[in-house]
Amino acid sequence: MFKNILVPTDASEAAKRALILALDLAKKFDSRILLLHVVYTPEALGYTLSNGIPVPQEEISIYGNEALAATLAGIDIGIVKLEKKQRPGHTANAILEEVKSEQIDLVVMGNRGYGPIAGSMLGSVSQRILSKAECPVMIVK
């Protein structure tokens, strides 16, 4: 039923819970999981850091690897096919692009991560993916 499952992560507890649920689904349906971390950069909105200095790719890579490792810490993926990927950009746009390019059948994501609006029931990224994705989206509390 679900061949390709996308789990976006910001290393939050909600993202970790989403991964655990996605692993259960992947075992049941023999699915592949794409664990994606998007490093939000000022360039995503057409800006660079102060004085026009771009964010070095090495920093993006280090931060992305740390977020992916933190999400996977303490979780046994077993025999599930799991691919890790990171990319810079605007979080919601990058997730939606991955849905198309990776032929994603299901997005499983946390209801909110480390965004700026504390206390909201659904984060802005979750809301955008829920309304714009061309596949089913499962939001995990």
PDB file of C-alpha atoms in Angstrom:
ATOM      1  CA  MET A   1       0.000   0.000   0.000  1.00  0.00           C
ATOM      2  CA  PHE A   2       2.773   2.466   0.936  1.00  0.00           C
ATOM      3  CA  LYS A   3       5.995   1.844  -0.981  1.00  0.00           C
ATOM      4  CA  ASN A   4       7.758   5.091  -0.065  1.00  0.00           C
ATOM      5  CA  ILE A   5       7.252   6.829   3.278  1.00  0.00           C
ATOM      6  CA  LEU A   6       8.740  10.256   3.976  1.00  0.00           C
ATOM      7  CA  VAL A   7       9.534  11.240   7.563  1.00  0.00           C
ATOM      8  CA  PRO A   8      10.700  14.857   7.825  1.00  0.00           C
ATOM      9  CA  THR A   9      12.722  15.532  10.962  1.00  0.00           C
ATOM     10  CA  ASP A  10      13.924  18.517  12.923  1.00  0.00           C
ATOM     11  CA  ALA A  11      15.226  16.210  15.695  1.00  0.00           C
ATOM     12  CA  SER A  12      12.243  17.065  17.909  1.00  0.00           C
ATOM     13  CA  GLU A  13      10.464  14.487  20.062  1.00  0.00           C
ATOM     14  CA  ALA A  14       7.436  14.724  17.757  1.00  0.00           C
ATOM     15  CA  ALA A  15       9.624  13.807  14.773  1.00  0.00           C
ATOM     16  CA  LYS A  16      11.054  10.868  16.695  1.00  0.00           C
ATOM     17  CA  ARG A  17       7.543   9.606  17.474  1.00  0.00           C
ATOM     18  CA  ALA A  18       6.664   9.983  13.787  1.00  0.00           C
ATOM     19  CA  LEU A  19       9.667   7.858  12.833  1.00  0.00           C
ATOM     20  CA  ILE A  20       8.668   5.113  15.285  1.00  0.00           C
ATOM     21  CA  LEU A  21       5.174   4.985  13.781  1.00  0.00           C
ATOM     22  CA  ALA A  22       6.565   5.048  10.233  1.00  0.00           C
ATOM     23  CA  LEU A  23       8.842   2.114  11.077  1.00  0.00           C
ATOM     24  CA  ASP A  24       5.821   0.085  12.197  1.00  0.00           C
ATOM     25  CA  LEU A  25       4.054   0.887   8.926  1.00  0.00           C
ATOM     26  CA  ALA A  26       7.168   0.123   6.883  1.00  0.00           C
ATOM     27  CA  LYS A  27       7.472  -3.309   8.485  1.00  0.00           C
ATOM     28  CA  LYS A  28       3.834  -4.051   7.732  1.00  0.00           C
ATOM     29  CA  PHE A  29       3.918  -2.873   4.105  1.00  0.00           C
ATOM     30  CA  ASP A  30       7.590  -3.606   3.281  1.00  0.00           C
ATOM     31  CA  SER A  31       8.106   0.099   2.621  1.00  0.00           C
ATOM     32  CA  ARG A  32      11.177   2.243   2.200  1.00  0.00           C
ATOM     33  CA  ILE A  33      11.535   5.184   4.588  1.00  0.00           C
ATOM     34  CA  LEU A  34      13.171   8.433   3.558  1.00  0.00           C
ATOM     35  CA  LEU A  35      14.255  10.309   6.685  1.00  0.00           C
ATOM     36  CA  LEU A  36      14.659  13.925   5.592  1.00  0.00           C
ATOM     37  CA  HIS A  37      16.174  16.866   7.397  1.00  0.00           C
ATOM     38  CA  VAL A  38      15.845  20.284   5.793  1.00  0.00           C
ATOM     39  CA  VAL A  39      18.362  22.853   6.982  1.00  0.00           C
ATOM     40  CA  TYR A  40      16.468  26.122   6.809  1.00  0.00           C
ATOM     41  CA  THR A  41      18.799  28.725   5.365  1.00  0.00           C
ATOM     42  CA  PRO A  42      18.388  32.439   4.688  1.00  0.00           C
ATOM     43  CA  GLU A  43      19.114  31.659   1.030  1.00  0.00           C
ATOM     44  CA  ALA A  44      15.776  29.840   0.943  1.00  0.00           C
ATOM     45  CA  LEU A  45      14.118  33.238   0.993  1.00  0.00           C
ATOM     46  CA  GLY A  46      16.696  34.878  -1.264  1.00  0.00           C
ATOM     47  CA  TYR A  47      18.823  36.266   1.555  1.00  0.00           C
ATOM     48  CA  THR A  48      22.323  35.549   2.783  1.00  0.00           C
ATOM     49  CA  LEU A  49      23.779  36.043   6.227  1.00  0.00           C
ATOM     50  CA  SER A  50      25.174  39.408   7.303  1.00  0.00           C
ATOM     51  CA  ASN A  51      27.266  41.156   4.682  1.00  0.00           C
ATOM     52  CA  GLY A  52      26.262  38.668   1.999  1.00  0.00           C
ATOM     53  CA  ILE A  53      28.200  35.733   3.455  1.00  0.00           C
ATOM     54  CA  PRO A  54      26.491  32.479   2.423  1.00  0.00           C
ATOM     55  CA  VAL A  55      26.094  29.551   4.810  1.00  0.00           C
ATOM     56  CA  PRO A  56      28.954  27.109   4.091  1.00  0.00           C
ATOM     57  CA  GLN A  57      27.859  23.714   2.773  1.00  0.00           C
ATOM     58  CA  GLU A  58      29.998  22.029   5.445  1.00  0.00           C
ATOM     59  CA  GLU A  59      27.934  23.663   8.208  1.00  0.00           C
ATOM     60  CA  ILE A  60      24.703  22.572   6.545  1.00  0.00           C
ATOM     61  CA  SER A  61      26.051  19.037   6.282  1.00  0.00           C
ATOM     62  CA  ILE A  62      27.249  18.888   9.904  1.00  0.00           C
ATOM     63  CA  TYR A  63      23.977  20.236  11.284  1.00  0.00           C
ATOM     64  CA  GLY A  64      21.948  17.907   9.077  1.00  0.00           C
ATOM     65  CA  ASN A  65      23.944  14.845  10.110  1.00  0.00           C
ATOM     66  CA  GLU A  66      23.482  15.754  13.777  1.00  0.00           C
ATOM     67  CA  ALA A  67      19.708  16.120  13.358  1.00  0.00           C
ATOM     68  CA  LEU A  68      19.423  12.792  11.533  1.00  0.00           C
ATOM     69  CA  ALA A  69      21.551  11.023  14.162  1.00  0.00           C
ATOM     70  CA  ALA A  70      19.534  12.552  17.019  1.00  0.00           C
ATOM     71  CA  THR A  71      16.289  11.355  15.450  1.00  0.00           C
ATOM     72  CA  LEU A  72      17.631   7.822  15.024  1.00  0.00           C
ATOM     73  CA  ALA A  73      19.250   7.647  18.489  1.00  0.00           C
ATOM     74  CA  GLY A  74      17.868   4.759  20.516  1.00  0.00           C
ATOM     75  CA  ILE A  75      15.588   3.518  17.728  1.00  0.00           C
ATOM     76  CA  ASP A  76      16.026   0.046  16.245  1.00  0.00           C
ATOM     77  CA  ILE A  77      15.232   0.234  12.537  1.00  0.00           C
ATOM     78  CA  GLY A  78      15.541  -3.530  12.175  1.00  0.00           C
ATOM     79  CA  ILE A  79      15.270  -4.712   8.580  1.00  0.00           C
ATOM     80  CA  VAL A  80      13.442  -1.622   7.302  1.00  0.00           C
ATOM     81  CA  LYS A  81      15.008   0.059   4.275  1.00  0.00           C
ATOM     82  CA  LEU A  82      15.827   3.539   5.551  1.00  0.00           C
ATOM     83  CA  GLU A  83      17.559   6.250   3.566  1.00  0.00           C
ATOM     84  CA  LYS A  84      18.817   9.440   5.208  1.00  0.00           C
ATOM     85  CA  LYS A  85      18.819  12.669   3.265  1.00  0.00           C
ATOM     86  CA  GLN A  86      19.470  16.297   4.056  1.00  0.00           C
ATOM     87  CA  ARG A  87      19.109  19.410   2.016  1.00  0.00           C
ATOM     88  CA  PRO A  88      19.076  23.171   2.505  1.00  0.00           C
ATOM     89  CA  GLY A  89      16.039  25.295   1.805  1.00  0.00           C
ATOM     90  CA  HIS A  90      12.650  26.407   3.022  1.00  0.00           C
ATOM     91  CA  THR A  91      11.337  23.496   5.087  1.00  0.00           C
ATOM     92  CA  ALA A  92       7.796  23.093   3.731  1.00  0.00           C
ATOM     93  CA  ASN A  93       8.804  23.706   0.110  1.00  0.00           C
ATOM     94  CA  ALA A  94      11.667  21.215   0.336  1.00  0.00           C
ATOM     95  CA  ILE A  95       9.399  18.539   1.831  1.00  0.00           C
ATOM     96  CA  LEU A  96       6.824  19.057  -0.919  1.00  0.00           C
ATOM     97  CA  GLU A  97       9.554  18.819  -3.572  1.00  0.00           C
ATOM     98  CA  GLU A  98      10.769  15.536  -2.053  1.00  0.00           C
ATOM     99  CA  VAL A  99       7.215  14.152  -2.108  1.00  0.00           C
ATOM    100  CA  LYS A 100       7.191  14.618  -5.881  1.00  0.00           C
ATOM    101  CA  SER A 101      10.767  13.687  -6.744  1.00  0.00           C
ATOM    102  CA  GLU A 102      10.880  10.578  -4.529  1.00  0.00           C
ATOM    103  CA  GLN A 103       7.364   9.379  -5.466  1.00  0.00           C
ATOM    104  CA  ILE A 104       6.279   9.419  -1.823  1.00  0.00           C
ATOM    105  CA  ASP A 105       3.062   7.540  -0.979  1.00  0.00           C
ATOM    106  CA  LEU A 106       2.762   8.734   2.636  1.00  0.00           C
ATOM    107  CA  VAL A 107       4.241  11.512   4.764  1.00  0.00           C
ATOM    108  CA  VAL A 108       4.468  10.778   8.488  1.00  0.00           C
ATOM    109  CA  MET A 109       5.456  13.821  10.514  1.00  0.00           C
ATOM    110  CA  GLY A 110       5.240  15.338  13.958  1.00  0.00           C
ATOM    111  CA  ASN A 111       2.461  17.777  14.729  1.00  0.00           C
ATOM    112  CA  ARG A 112       4.953  20.456  15.614  1.00  0.00           C
ATOM    113  CA  GLY A 113       8.678  20.772  15.987  1.00  0.00           C
ATOM    114  CA  TYR A 114      11.045  23.457  17.150  1.00  0.00           C
ATOM    115  CA  GLY A 115       9.234  26.255  15.321  1.00  0.00           C
ATOM    116  CA  PRO A 116       8.715  29.752  16.718  1.00  0.00           C
ATOM    117  CA  ILE A 117       5.031  29.458  17.675  1.00  0.00           C
ATOM    118  CA  ALA A 118       5.126  27.638  20.991  1.00  0.00           C
ATOM    119  CA  GLY A 119       1.896  26.129  22.220  1.00  0.00           C
ATOM    120  CA  SER A 120       0.193  25.829  18.855  1.00  0.00           C
ATOM    121  CA  MET A 121      -1.589  22.549  18.132  1.00  0.00           C
ATOM    122  CA  LEU A 122      -0.170  22.195  14.636  1.00  0.00           C
ATOM    123  CA  GLY A 123       3.036  23.770  13.399  1.00  0.00           C
ATOM    124  CA  SER A 124       3.128  25.905  10.279  1.00  0.00           C
ATOM    125  CA  VAL A 125       5.151  23.301   8.367  1.00  0.00           C
ATOM    126  CA  SER A 126       2.718  20.518   9.310  1.00  0.00           C
ATOM    127  CA  GLN A 127      -0.224  22.676   8.253  1.00  0.00           C
ATOM    128  CA  ARG A 128       1.351  23.453   4.890  1.00  0.00           C
ATOM    129  CA  ILE A 129       2.240  19.835   4.146  1.00  0.00           C
ATOM    130  CA  LEU A 130      -1.219  18.669   5.196  1.00  0.00           C
ATOM    131  CA  SER A 131      -2.875  21.098   2.794  1.00  0.00           C
ATOM    132  CA  LYS A 132      -0.445  20.936  -0.169  1.00  0.00           C
ATOM    133  CA  ALA A 133       0.959  17.395  -0.352  1.00  0.00           C
ATOM    134  CA  GLU A 134      -0.294  15.214  -3.197  1.00  0.00           C
ATOM    135  CA  CYS A 135      -0.304  12.098  -0.997  1.00  0.00           C
ATOM    136  CA  PRO A 136      -1.769  11.108   2.377  1.00  0.00           C
ATOM    137  CA  VAL A 137      -0.227  12.830   5.400  1.00  0.00           C
ATOM    138  CA  MET A 138      -0.217  11.359   8.890  1.00  0.00           C
ATOM    139  CA  ILE A 139       0.353  13.823  11.725  1.00  0.00           C
ATOM    140  CA  VAL A 140       1.739  12.334  14.949  1.00  0.00           C
ATOM    141  CA  LYS A 141       1.278  13.956  18.355  1.00  0.00           C
TER     142      LYS A 141
END
